[in-house]
Short mmCIF file of N, CA and C in Angstrom, two decimals:
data_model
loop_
_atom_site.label_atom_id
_atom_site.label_comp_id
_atom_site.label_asym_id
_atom_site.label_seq_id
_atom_site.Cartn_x
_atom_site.Cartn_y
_atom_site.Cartn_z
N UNK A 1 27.75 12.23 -17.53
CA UNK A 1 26.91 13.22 -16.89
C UNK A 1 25.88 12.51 -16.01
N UNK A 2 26.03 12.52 -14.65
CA UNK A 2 24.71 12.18 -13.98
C UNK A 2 23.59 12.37 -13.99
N UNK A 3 22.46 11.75 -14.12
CA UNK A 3 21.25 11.75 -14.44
C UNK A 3 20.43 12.25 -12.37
N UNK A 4 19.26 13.04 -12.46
CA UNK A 4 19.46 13.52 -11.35
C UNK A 4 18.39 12.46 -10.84
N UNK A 5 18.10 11.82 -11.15
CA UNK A 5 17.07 10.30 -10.20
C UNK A 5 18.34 9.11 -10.73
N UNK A 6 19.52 9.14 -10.08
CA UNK A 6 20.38 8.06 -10.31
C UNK A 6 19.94 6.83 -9.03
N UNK A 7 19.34 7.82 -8.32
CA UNK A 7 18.85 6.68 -6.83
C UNK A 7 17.45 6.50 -6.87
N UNK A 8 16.98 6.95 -7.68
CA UNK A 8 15.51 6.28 -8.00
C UNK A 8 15.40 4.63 -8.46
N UNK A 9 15.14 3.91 -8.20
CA UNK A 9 15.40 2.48 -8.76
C UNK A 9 13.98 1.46 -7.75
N UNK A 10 14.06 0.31 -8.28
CA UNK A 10 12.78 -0.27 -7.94
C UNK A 10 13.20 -0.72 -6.43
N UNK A 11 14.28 -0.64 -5.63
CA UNK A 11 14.40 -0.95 -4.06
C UNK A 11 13.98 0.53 -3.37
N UNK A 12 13.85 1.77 -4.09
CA UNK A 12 13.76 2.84 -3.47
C UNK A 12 12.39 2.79 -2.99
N UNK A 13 11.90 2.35 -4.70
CA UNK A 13 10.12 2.17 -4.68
C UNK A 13 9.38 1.45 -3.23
N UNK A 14 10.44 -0.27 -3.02
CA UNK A 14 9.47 -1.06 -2.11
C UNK A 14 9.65 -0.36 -0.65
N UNK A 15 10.82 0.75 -0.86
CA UNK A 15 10.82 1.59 0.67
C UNK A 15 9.97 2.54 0.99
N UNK A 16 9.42 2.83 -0.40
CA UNK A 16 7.74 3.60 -0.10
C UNK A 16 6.81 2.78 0.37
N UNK A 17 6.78 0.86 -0.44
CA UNK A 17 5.47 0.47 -0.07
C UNK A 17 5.50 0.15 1.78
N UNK A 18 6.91 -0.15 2.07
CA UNK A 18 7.46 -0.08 3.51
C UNK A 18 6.56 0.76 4.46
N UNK A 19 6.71 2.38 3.71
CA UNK A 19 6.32 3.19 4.58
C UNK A 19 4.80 3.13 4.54
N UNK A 20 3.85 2.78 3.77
CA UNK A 20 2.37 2.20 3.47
C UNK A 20 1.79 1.24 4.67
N UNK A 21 3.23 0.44 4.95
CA UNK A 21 2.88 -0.48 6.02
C UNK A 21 2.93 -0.05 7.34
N UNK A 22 3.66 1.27 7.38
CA UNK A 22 3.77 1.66 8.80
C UNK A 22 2.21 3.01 9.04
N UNK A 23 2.25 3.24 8.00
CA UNK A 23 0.91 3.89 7.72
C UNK A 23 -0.38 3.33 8.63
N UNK A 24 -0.06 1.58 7.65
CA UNK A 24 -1.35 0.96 8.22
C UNK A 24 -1.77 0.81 9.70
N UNK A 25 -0.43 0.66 10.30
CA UNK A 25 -0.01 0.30 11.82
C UNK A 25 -0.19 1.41 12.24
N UNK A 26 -0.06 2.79 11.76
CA UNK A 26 -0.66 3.98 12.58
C UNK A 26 -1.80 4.01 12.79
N UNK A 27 -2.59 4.10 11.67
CA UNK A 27 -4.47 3.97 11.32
C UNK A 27 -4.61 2.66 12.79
N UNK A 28 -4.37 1.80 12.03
CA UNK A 28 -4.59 0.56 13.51
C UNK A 28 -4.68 0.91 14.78
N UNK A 29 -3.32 1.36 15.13
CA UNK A 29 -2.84 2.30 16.47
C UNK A 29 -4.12 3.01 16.95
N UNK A 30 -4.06 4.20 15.98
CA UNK A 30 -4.82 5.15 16.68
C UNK A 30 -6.70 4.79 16.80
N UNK A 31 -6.72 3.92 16.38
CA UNK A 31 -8.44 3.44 16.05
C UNK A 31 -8.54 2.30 16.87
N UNK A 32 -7.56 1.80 17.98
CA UNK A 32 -7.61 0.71 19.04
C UNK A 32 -7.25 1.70 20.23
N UNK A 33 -7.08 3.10 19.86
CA UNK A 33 -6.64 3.82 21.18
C UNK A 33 -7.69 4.77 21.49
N UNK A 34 -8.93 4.68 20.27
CA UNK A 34 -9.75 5.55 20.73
C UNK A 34 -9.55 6.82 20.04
N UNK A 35 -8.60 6.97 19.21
CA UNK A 35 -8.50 8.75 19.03
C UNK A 35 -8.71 8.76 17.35
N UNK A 36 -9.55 7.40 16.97
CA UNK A 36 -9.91 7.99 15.33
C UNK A 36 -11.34 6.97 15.21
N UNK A 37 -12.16 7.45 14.36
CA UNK A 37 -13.60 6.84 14.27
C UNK A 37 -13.14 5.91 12.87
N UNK A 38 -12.16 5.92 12.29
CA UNK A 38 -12.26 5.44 11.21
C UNK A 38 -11.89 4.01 10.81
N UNK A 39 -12.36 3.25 11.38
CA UNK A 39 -11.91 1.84 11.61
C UNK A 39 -11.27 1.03 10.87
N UNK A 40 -10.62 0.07 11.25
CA UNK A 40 -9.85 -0.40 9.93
C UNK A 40 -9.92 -0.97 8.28
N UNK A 41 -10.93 -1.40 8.80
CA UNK A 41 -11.38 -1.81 7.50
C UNK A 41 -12.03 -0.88 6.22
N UNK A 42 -12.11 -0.01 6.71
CA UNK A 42 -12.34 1.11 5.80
C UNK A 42 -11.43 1.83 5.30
N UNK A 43 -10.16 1.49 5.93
CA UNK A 43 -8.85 2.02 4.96
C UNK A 43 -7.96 0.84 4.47
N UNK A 44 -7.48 -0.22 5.44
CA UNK A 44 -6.46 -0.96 4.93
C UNK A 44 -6.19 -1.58 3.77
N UNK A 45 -8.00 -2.48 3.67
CA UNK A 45 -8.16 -2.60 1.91
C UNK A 45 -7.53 -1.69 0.92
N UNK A 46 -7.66 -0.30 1.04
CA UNK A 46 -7.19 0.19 0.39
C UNK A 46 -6.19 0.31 0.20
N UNK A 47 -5.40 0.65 1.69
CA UNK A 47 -3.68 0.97 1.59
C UNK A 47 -2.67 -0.61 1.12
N UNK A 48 -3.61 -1.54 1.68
CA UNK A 48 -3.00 -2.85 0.51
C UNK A 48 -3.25 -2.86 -0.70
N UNK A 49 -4.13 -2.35 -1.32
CA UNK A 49 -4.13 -2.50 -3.09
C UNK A 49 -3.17 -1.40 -3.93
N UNK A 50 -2.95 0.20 -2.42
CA UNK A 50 -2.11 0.79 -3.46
C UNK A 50 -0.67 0.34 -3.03
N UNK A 51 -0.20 -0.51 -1.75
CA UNK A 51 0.87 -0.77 -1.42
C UNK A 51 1.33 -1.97 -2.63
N UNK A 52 0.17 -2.85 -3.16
CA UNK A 52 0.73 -3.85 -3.95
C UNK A 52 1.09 -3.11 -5.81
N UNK A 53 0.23 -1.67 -5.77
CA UNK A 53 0.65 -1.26 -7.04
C UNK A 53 2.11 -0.84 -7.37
N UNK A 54 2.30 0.33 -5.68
CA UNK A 54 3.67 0.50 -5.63
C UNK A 54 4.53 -0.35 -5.59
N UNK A 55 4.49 -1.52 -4.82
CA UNK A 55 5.73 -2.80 -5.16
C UNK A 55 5.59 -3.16 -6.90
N UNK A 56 4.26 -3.15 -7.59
CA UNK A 56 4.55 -3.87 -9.15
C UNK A 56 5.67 -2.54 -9.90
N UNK A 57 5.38 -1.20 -9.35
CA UNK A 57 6.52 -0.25 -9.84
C UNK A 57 7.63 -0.25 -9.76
N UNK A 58 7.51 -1.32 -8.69
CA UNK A 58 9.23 -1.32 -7.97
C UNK A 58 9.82 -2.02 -8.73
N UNK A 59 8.48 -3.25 -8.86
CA UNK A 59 9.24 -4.53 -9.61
C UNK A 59 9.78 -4.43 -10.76
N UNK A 60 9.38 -3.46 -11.71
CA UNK A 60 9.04 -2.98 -12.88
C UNK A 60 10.08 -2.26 -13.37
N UNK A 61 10.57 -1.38 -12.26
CA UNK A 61 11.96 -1.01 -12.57
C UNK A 61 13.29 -1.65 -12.22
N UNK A 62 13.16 -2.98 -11.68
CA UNK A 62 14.12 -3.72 -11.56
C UNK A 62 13.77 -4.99 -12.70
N UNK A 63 12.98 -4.55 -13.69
CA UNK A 63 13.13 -6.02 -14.78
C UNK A 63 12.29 -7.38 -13.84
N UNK A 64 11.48 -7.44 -12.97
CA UNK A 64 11.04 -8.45 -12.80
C UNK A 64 9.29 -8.73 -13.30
N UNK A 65 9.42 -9.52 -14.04
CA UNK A 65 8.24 -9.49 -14.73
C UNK A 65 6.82 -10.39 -14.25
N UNK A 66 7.99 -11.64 -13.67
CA UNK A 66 6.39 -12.26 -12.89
C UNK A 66 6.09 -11.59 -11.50
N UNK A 67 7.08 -11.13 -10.76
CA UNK A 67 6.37 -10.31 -9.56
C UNK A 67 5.47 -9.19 -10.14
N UNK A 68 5.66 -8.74 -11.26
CA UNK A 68 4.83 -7.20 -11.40
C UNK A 68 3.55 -7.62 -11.76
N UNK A 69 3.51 -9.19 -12.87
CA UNK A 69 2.15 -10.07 -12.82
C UNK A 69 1.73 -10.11 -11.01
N UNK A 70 2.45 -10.88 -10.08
CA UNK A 70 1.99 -11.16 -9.49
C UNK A 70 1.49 -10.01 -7.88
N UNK A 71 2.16 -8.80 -8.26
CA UNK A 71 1.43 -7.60 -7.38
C UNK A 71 0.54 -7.17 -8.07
N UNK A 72 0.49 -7.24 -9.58
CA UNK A 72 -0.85 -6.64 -10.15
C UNK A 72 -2.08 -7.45 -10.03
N UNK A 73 -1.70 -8.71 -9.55
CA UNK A 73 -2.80 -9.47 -9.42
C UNK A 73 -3.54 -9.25 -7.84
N UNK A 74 -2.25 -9.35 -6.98
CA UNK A 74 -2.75 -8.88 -5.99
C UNK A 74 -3.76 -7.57 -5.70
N UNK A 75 -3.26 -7.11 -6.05
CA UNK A 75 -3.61 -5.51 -6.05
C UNK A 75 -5.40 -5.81 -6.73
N UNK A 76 -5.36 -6.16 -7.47
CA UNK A 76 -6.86 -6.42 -8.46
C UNK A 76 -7.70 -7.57 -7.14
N UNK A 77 -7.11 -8.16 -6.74
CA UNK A 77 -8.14 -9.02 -5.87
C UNK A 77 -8.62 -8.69 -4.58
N UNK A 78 -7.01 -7.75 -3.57
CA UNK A 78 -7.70 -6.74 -3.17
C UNK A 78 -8.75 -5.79 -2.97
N UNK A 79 -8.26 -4.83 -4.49
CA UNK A 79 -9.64 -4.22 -4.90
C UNK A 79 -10.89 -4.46 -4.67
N UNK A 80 -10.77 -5.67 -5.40
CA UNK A 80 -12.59 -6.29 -5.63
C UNK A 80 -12.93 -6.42 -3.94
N UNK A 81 -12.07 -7.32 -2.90
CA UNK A 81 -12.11 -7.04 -1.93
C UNK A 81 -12.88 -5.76 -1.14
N UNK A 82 -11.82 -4.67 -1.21
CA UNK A 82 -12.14 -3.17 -0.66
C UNK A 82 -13.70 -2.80 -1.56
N UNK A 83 -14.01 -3.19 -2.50
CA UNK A 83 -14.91 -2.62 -3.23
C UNK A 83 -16.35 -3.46 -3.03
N UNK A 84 -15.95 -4.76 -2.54
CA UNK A 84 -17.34 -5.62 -1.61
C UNK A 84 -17.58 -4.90 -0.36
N UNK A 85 -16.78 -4.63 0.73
CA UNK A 85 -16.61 -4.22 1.92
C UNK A 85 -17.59 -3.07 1.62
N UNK A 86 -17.31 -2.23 0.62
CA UNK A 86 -18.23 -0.86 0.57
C UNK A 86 -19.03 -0.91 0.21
N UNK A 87 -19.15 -1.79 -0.63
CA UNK A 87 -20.50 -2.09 -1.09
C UNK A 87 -21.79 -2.52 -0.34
N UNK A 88 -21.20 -3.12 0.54
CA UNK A 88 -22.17 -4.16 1.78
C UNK A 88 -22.21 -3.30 2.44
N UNK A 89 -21.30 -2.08 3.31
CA UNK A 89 -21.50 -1.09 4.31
C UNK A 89 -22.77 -0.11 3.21
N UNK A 90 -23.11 0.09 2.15
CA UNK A 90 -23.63 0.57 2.05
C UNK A 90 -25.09 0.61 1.78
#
């Protein structure tokens, strides 16, 4: 009996964090073209710490254990990253 997420699997996952990256390149885009106030650095930090959570999910469902150490680490240094940035803007 087929299970109905038979194509759910951890390569589906890194095609979300994929789309995170084209995300970023939009935000970029439109904030070098003039048509957004929201500059980069006030989002990308972010969209890299949740792009590195979604790859440790990915990893996670494909059995790889030191990448999911090593996006969770990312992801945490990031953070602290995004979370200085705001801190100092504020």
């Amino acid at each position: 009996m087929p299970v109905m997420l038979d194509w759910f699997d951890g390569r589906t996952v890194l095609w979300f964090v994929a789309l995170v990256a084209l995300e970023a390149v939009w935000f970029y885009w439109r904030w070098r073209s003039g048509r957004s106030q929201l500059r980069p650095a006030e989002i990308l930090w972010n969209l890299a710490s949740g792009g590195a959570l979604m790859a440790a999910v990915g990893f996670a469902l494909e059995g790889e254990r030191e990448a999911v150490a090593a996006c969770l680490t990312l992801a945490l240094v990031v953070h602290a990253l995004d979370l200085r940035a705001r801190l100092k803007a504020a």
